[in-house]
PDB file of C-alpha atoms and ligand atoms in Angstrom:
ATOM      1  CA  UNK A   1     188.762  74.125  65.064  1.00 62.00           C
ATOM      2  CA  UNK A   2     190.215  75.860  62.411  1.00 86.00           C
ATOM      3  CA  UNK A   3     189.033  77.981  59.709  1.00 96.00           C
ATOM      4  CA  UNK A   4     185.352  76.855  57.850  1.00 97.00           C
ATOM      5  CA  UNK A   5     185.755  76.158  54.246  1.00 98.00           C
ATOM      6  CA  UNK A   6     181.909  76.525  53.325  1.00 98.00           C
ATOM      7  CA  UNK A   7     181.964  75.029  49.369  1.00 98.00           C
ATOM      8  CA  UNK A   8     178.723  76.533  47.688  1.00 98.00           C
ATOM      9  CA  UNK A   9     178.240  74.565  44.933  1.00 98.00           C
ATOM     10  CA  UNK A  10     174.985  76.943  43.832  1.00 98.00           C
ATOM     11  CA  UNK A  11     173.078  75.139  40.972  1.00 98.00           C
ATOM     12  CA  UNK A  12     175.490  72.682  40.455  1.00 98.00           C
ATOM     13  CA  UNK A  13     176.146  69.652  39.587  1.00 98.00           C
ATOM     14  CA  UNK A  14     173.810  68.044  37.391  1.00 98.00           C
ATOM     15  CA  UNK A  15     173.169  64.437  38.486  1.00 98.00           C
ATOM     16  CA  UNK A  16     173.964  62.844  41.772  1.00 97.00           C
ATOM     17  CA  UNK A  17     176.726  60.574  40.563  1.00 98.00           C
ATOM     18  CA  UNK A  18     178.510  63.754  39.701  1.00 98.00           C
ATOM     19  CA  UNK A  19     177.762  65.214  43.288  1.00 98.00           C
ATOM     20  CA  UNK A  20     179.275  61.879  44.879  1.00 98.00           C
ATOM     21  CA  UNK A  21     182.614  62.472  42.927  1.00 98.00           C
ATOM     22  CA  UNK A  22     183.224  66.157  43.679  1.00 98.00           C
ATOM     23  CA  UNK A  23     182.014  65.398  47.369  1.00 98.00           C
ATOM     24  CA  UNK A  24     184.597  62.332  47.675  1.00 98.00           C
ATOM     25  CA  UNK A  25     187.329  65.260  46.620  1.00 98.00           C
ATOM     26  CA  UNK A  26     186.416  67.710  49.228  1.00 98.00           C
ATOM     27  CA  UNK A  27     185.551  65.534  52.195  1.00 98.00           C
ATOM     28  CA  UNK A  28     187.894  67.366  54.588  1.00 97.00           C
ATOM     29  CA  UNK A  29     187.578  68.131  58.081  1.00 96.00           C
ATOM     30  CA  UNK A  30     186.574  72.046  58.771  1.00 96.00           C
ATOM     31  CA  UNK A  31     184.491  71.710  55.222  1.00 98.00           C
ATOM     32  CA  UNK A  32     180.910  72.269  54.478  1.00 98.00           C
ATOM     33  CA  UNK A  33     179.349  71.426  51.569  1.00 98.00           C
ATOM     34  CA  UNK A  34     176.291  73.671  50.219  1.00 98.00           C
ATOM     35  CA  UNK A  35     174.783  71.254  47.771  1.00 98.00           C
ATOM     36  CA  UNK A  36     171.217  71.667  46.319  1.00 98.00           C
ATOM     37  CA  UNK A  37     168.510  69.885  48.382  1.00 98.00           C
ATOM     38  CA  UNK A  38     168.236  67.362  45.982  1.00 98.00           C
ATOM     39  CA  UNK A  39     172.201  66.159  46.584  1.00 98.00           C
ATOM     40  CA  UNK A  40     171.495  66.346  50.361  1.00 98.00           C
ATOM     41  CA  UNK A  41     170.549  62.692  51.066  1.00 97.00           C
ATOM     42  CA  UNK A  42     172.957  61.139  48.773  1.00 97.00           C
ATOM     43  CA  UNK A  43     175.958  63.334  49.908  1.00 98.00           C
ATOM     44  CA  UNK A  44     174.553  62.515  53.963  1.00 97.00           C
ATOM     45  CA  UNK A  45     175.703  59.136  53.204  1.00 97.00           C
ATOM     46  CA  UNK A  46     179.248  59.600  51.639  1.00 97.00           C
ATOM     47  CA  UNK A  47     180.953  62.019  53.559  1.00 98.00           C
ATOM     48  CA  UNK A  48     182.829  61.195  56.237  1.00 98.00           C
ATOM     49  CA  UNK A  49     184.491  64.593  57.660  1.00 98.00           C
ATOM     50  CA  UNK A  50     183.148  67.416  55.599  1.00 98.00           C
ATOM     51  CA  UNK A  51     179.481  68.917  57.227  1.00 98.00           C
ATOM     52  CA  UNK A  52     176.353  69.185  55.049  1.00 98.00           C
ATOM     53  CA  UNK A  53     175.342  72.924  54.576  1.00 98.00           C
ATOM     54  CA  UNK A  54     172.090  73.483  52.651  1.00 98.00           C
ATOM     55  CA  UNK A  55     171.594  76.327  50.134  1.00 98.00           C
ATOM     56  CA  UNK A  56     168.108  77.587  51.813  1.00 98.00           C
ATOM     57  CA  UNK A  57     165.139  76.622  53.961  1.00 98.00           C
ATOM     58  CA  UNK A  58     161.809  77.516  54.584  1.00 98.00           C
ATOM     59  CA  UNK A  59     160.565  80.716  56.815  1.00 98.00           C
ATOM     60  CA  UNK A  60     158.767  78.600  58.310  1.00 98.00           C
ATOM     61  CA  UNK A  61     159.619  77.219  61.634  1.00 97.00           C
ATOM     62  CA  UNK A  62     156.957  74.493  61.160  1.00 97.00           C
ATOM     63  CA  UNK A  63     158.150  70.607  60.614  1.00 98.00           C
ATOM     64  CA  UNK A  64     155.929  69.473  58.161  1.00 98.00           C
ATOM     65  CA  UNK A  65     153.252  71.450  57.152  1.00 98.00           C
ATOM     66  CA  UNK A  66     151.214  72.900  53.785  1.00 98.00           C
ATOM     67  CA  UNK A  67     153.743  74.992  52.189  1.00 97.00           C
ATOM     68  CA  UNK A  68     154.221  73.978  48.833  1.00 98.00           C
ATOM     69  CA  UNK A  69     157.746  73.952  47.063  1.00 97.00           C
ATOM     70  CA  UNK A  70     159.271  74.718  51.120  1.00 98.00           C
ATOM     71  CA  UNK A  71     161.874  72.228  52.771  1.00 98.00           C
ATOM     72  CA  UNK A  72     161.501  72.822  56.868  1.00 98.00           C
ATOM     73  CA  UNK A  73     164.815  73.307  59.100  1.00 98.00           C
ATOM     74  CA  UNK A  74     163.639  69.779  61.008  1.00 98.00           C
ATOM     75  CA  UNK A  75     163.484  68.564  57.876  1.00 98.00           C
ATOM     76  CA  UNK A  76     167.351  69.668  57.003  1.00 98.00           C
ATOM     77  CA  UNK A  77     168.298  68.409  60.268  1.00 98.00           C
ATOM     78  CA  UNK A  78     166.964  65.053  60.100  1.00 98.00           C
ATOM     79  CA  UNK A  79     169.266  64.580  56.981  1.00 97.00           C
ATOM     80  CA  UNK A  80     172.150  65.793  58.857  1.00 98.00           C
ATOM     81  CA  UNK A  81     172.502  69.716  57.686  1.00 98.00           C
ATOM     82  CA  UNK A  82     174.556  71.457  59.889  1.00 98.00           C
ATOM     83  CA  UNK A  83     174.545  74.867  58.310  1.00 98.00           C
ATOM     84  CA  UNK A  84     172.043  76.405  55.821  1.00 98.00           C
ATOM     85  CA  UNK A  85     172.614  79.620  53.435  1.00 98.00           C
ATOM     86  CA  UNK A  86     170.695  82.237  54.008  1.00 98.00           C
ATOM     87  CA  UNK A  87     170.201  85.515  52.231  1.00 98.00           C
ATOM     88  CA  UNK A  88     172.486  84.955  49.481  1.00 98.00           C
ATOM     89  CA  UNK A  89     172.972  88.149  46.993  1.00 97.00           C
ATOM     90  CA  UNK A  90     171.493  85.474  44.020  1.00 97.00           C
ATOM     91  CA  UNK A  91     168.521  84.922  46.507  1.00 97.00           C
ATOM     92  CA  UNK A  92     168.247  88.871  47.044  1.00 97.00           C
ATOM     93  CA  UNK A  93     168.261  89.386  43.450  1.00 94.00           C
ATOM     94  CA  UNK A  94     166.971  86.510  41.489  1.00 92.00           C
ATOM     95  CA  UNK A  95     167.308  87.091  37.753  1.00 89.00           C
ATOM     96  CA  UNK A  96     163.377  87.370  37.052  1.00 91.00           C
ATOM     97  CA  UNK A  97     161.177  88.583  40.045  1.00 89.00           C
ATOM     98  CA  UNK A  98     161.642  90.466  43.380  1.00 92.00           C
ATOM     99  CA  UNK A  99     163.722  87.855  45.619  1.00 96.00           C
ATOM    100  CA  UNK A 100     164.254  87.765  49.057  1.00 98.00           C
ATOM    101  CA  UNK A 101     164.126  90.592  51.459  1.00 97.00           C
ATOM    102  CA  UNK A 102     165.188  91.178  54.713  1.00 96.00           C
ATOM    103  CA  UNK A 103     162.041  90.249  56.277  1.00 97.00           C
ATOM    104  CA  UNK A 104     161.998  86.930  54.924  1.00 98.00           C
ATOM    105  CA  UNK A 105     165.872  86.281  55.297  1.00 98.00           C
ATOM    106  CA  UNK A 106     165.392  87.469  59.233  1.00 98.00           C
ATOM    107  CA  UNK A 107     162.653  84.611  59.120  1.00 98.00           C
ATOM    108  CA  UNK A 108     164.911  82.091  57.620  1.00 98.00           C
ATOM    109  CA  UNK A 109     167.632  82.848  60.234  1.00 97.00           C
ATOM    110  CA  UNK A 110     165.034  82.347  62.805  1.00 97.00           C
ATOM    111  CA  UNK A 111     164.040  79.154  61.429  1.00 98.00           C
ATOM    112  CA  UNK A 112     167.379  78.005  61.276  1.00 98.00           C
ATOM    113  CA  UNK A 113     168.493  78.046  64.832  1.00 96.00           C
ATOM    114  CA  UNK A 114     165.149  76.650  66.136  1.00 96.00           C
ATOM    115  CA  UNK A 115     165.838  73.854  64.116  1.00 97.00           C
ATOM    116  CA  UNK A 116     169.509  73.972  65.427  1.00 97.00           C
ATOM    117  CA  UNK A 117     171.189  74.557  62.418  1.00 97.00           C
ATOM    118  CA  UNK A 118     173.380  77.252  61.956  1.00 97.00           C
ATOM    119  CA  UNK A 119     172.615  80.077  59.853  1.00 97.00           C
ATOM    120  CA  UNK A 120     175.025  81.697  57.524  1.00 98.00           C
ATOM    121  CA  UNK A 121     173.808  84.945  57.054  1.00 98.00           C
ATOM    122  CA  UNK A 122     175.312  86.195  53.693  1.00 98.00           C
ATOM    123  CA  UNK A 123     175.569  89.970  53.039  1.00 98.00           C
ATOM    124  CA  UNK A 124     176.963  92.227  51.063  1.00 98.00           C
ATOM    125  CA  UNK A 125     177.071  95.678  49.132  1.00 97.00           C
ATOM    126  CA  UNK A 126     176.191  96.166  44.893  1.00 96.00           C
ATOM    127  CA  UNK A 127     178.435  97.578  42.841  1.00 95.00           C
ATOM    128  CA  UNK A 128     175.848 100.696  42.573  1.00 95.00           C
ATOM    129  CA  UNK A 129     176.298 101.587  46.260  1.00 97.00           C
ATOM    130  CA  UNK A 130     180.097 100.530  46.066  1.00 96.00           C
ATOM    131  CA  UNK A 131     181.261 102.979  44.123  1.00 95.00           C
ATOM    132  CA  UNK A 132     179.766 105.722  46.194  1.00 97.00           C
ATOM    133  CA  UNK A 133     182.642 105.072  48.368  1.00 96.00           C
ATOM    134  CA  UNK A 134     183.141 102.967  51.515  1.00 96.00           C
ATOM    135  CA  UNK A 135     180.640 104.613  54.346  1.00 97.00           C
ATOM    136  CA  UNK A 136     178.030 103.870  51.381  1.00 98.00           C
ATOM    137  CA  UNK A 137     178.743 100.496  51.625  1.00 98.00           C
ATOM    138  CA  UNK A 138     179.262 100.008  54.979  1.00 98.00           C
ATOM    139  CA  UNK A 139     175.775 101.778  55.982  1.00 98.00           C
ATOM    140  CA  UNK A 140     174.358  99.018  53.365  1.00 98.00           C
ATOM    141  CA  UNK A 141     176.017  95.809  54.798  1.00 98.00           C
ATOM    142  CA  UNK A 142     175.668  97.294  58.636  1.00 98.00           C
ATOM    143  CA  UNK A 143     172.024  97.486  57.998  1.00 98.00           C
ATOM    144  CA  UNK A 144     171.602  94.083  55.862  1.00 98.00           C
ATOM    145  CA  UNK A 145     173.100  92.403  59.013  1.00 98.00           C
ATOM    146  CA  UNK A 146     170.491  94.289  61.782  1.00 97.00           C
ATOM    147  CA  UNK A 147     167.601  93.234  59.882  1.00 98.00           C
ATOM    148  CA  UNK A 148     168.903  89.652  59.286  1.00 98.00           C
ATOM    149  CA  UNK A 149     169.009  89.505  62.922  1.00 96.00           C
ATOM    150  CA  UNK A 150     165.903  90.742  64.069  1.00 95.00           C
ATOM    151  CA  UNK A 151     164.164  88.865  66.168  1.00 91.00           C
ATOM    152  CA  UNK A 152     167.160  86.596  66.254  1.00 91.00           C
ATOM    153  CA  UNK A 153     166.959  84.299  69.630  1.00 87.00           C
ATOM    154  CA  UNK A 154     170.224  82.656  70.561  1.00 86.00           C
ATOM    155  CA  UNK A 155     170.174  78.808  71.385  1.00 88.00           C
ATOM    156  CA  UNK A 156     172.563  77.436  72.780  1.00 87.00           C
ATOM    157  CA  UNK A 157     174.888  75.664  71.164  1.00 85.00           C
ATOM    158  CA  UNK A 158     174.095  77.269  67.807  1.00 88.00           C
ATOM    159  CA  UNK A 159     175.999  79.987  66.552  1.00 90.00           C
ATOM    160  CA  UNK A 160     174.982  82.244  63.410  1.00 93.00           C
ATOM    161  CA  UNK A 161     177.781  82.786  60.978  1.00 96.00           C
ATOM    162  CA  UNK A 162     177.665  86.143  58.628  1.00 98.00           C
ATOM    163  CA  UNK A 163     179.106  85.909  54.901  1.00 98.00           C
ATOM    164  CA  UNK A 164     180.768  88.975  53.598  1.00 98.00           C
ATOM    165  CA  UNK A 165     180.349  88.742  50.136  1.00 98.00           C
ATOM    166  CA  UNK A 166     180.670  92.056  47.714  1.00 97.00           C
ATOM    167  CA  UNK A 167     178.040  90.867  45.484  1.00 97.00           C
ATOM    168  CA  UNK A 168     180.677  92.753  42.487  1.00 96.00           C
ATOM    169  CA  UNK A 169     183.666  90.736  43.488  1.00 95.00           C
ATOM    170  CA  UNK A 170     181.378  87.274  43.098  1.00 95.00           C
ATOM    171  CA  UNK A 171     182.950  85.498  40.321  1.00 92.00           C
ATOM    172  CA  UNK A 172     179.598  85.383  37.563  1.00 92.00           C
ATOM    173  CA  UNK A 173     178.830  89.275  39.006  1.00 90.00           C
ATOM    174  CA  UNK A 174     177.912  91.476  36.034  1.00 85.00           C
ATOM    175  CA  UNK A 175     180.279  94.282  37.462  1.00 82.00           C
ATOM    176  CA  UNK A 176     183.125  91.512  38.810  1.00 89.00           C
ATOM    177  CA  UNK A 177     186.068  93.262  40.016  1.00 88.00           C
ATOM    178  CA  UNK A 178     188.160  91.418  41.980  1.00 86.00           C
ATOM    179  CA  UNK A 179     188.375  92.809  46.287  1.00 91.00           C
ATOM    180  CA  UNK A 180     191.539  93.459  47.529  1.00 92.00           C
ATOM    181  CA  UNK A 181     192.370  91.542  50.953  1.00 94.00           C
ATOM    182  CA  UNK A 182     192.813  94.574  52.761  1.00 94.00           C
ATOM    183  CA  UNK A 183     189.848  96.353  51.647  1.00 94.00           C
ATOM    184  CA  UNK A 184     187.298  93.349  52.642  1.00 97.00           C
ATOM    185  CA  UNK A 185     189.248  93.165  55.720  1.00 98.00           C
ATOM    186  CA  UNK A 186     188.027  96.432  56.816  1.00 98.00           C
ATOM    187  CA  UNK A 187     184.500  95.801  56.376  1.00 98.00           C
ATOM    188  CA  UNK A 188     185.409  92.594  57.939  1.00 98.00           C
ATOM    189  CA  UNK A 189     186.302  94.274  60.848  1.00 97.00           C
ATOM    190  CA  UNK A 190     183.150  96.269  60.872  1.00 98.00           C
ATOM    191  CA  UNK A 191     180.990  93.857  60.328  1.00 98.00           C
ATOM    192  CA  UNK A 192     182.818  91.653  63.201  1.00 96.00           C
ATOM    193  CA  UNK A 193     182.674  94.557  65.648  1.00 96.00           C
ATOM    194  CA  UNK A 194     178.665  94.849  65.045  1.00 96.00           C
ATOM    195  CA  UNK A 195     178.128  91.386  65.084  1.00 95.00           C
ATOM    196  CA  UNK A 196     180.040  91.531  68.472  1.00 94.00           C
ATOM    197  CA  UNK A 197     177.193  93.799  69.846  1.00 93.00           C
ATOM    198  CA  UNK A 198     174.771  91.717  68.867  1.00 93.00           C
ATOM    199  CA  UNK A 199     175.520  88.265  69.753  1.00 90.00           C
ATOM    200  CA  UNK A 200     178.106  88.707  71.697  1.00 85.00           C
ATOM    201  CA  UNK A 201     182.369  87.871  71.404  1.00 77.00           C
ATOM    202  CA  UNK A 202     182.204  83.722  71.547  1.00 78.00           C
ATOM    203  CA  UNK A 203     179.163  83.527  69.136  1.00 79.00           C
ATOM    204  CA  UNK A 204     180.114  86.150  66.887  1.00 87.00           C
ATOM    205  CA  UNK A 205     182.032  85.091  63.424  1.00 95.00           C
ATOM    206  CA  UNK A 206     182.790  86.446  59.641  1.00 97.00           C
ATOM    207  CA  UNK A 207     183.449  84.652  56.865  1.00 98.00           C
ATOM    208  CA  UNK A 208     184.673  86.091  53.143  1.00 98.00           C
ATOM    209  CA  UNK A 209     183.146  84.980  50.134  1.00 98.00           C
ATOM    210  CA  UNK A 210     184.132  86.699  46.327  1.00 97.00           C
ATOM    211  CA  UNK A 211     186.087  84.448  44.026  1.00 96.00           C
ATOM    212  CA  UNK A 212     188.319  82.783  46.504  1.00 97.00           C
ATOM    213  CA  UNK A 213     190.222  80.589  43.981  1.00 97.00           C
ATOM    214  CA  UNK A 214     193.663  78.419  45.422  1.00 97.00           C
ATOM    215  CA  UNK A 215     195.510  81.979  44.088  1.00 96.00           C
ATOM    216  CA  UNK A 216     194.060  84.088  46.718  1.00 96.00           C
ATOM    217  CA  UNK A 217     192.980  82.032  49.409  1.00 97.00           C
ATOM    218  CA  UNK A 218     195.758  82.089  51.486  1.00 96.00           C
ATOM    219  CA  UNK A 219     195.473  85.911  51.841  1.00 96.00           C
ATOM    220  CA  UNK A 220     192.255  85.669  53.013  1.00 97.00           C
ATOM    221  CA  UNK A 221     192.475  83.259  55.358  1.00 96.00           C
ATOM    222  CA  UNK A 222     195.899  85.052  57.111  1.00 96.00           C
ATOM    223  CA  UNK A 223     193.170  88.231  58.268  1.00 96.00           C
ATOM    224  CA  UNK A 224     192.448  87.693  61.346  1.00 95.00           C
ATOM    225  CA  UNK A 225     188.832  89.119  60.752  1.00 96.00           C
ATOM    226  CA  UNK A 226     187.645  86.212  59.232  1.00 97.00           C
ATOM    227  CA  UNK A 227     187.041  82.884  60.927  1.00 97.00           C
ATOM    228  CA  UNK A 228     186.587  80.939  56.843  1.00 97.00           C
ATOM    229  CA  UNK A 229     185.433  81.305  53.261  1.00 98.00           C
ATOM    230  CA  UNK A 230     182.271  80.908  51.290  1.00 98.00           C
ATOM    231  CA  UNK A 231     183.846  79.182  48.084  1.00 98.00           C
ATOM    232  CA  UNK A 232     181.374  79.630  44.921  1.00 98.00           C
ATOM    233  CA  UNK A 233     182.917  78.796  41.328  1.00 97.00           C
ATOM    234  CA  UNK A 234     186.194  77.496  42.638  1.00 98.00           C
ATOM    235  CA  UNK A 235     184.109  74.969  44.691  1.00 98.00           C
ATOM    236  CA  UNK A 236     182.844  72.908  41.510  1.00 98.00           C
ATOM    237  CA  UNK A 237     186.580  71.492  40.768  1.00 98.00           C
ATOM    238  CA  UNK A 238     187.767  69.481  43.713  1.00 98.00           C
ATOM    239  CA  UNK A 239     191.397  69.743  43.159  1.00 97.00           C
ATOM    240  CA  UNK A 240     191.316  73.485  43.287  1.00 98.00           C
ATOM    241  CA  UNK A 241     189.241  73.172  46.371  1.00 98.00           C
ATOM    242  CA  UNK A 242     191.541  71.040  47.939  1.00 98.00           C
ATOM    243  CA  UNK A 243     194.397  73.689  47.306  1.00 97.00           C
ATOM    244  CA  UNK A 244     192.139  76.352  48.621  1.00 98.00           C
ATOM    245  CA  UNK A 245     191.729  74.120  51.962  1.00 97.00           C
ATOM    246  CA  UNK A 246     194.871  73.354  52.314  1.00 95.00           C
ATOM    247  CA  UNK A 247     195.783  77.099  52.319  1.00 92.00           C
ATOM    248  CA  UNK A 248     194.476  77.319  55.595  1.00 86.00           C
ATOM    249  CA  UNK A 249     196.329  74.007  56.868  1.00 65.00           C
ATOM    250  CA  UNK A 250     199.684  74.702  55.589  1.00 55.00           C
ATOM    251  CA  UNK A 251     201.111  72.151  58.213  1.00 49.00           C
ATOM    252  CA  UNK A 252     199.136  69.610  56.264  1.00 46.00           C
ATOM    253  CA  UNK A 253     201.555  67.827  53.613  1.00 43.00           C
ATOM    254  CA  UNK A 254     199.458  66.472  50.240  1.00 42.00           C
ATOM    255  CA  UNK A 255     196.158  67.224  51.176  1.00 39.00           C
TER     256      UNK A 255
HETATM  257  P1  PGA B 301     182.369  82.875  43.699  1.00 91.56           P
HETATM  258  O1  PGA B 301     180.955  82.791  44.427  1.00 91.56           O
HETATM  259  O2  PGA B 301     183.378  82.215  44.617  1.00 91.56           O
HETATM  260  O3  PGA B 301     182.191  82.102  42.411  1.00 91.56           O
HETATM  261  O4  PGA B 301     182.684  84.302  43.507  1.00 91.56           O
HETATM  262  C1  PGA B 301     180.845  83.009  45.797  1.00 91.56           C
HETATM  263  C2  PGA B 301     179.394  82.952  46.208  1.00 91.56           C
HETATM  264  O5  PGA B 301     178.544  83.468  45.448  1.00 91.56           O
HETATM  265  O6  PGA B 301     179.062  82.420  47.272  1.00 91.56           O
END
């Protein structure tokens, strides 16, 4: 397999006939597509090569069960998700009330791989600790990804997948400044060599997410650090997508 193109479409888009076109564009193999729940059932019917991610999921590992507003893993799977967001810096910090914390987010992994879907845990510093300097940030991401975990019981045949996403290089980020490859690389690294301890070499695997656009994708996906991309803003125009994919096929002629 190559390297995983997760496409996270956020809020976005608006009606379902708009979700079947930008889906048709980006149904590639080594693709998932993080569409809101609503898109899920429509989208499990058109694509052909691309996976389904989903952009949360209850804590819950119940199936079905009185939890208002919640959508269960089994649930997810029985529509064909593959992969589910989880602790996304918008989900941390939602723009009115507290968000998620690490308990919950550690409970949503959980439920995840019980329901044999694989969790991509998504962390990643503030601007606030980033500018303290490196070891600030690295303390913050190091310890984001041991409380994501806790509890965490392997299953086999589902891996967990960790985002590294600077929450200041995301694209709509109040503080957006754009990461240099090198510099994500070596929290990359870190964050790869932790995960290693954890889980262990074979299930252990770091993507990079931070306004990827077709410019700078091939850059990221030539460190060897990270196994894909978490695609936000760049994900919502298929053609630019389809660039950013084929970065990471460039045997592939006219993608
Ligand atoms: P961006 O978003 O690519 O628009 O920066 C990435 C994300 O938030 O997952």
């Amino acid at each position: 397999m190559g390297k995983l193109i997760i496409a996270n479409w956020k809020m976005n888009p608006l009606t379902a006939e708009e979700a079947v076109r930008v889906a048709r564009g980006e149904d590639l193999p080594d693709v998932a597509i993080a569409a809101p729940f609503l898109h899920l059932a429509t989208l499990g019917r058109v694509l052909r090569r691309a996976s389904l991610a989903a952009q949360d999921i209850s804590s819950s590992e119940a199936r079905i069960g009185p939890m208002t507003g919640e959508v269960s893993g089994a649930m997810l799977a029985s529509f064909g998700v593959r992969y589910v967001l989880v602790g996304h810096s918008e989900r941390r910090r939602p723009p009115h009330g507290k968000g998620e914390d690490n308990l919950l987010i550690a409970a949503k992994v959980r439920a995840a791989v019980s329901a044999d879907i694989t969790p991509i845990l998504c962390v990643g510093e503030p601007w606030n600790v980033r500018r303290k300097g490196f070891s600030a940030a690295k303390a913050y991401v190091t310890k984001q990804l041991i409380a994501g975990l806790a509890g965490y019981r392997a299953r086999a045949g589902v891996r967990c997948l960790v985002a590294y996403e600077p929450v200041w290089a995301i694209s709509t980020s109040a503080h957006h400044r754009t990461a240099a490859p090198e510099e994500a690389a070596v929290m990359g690294s870190c964050l790869l060599e932790k995960l290693e301890m954890l889980l262990g070499r074979r299930k252990s695997a770091v993507l990079y997410g931070g306004s990827v656009s077709a410019s700078n994708a091939a850059t990221f996906l030539a460190l060897p650090e990270f196994s894909g991309l978490l695609v936000g803003g760049a994900s919502l125009d298929s053609r630019e997508f389809r660039r950013i994919v084929g970065s990471a096929l460039p045997d592939t002629a006219d993608l």
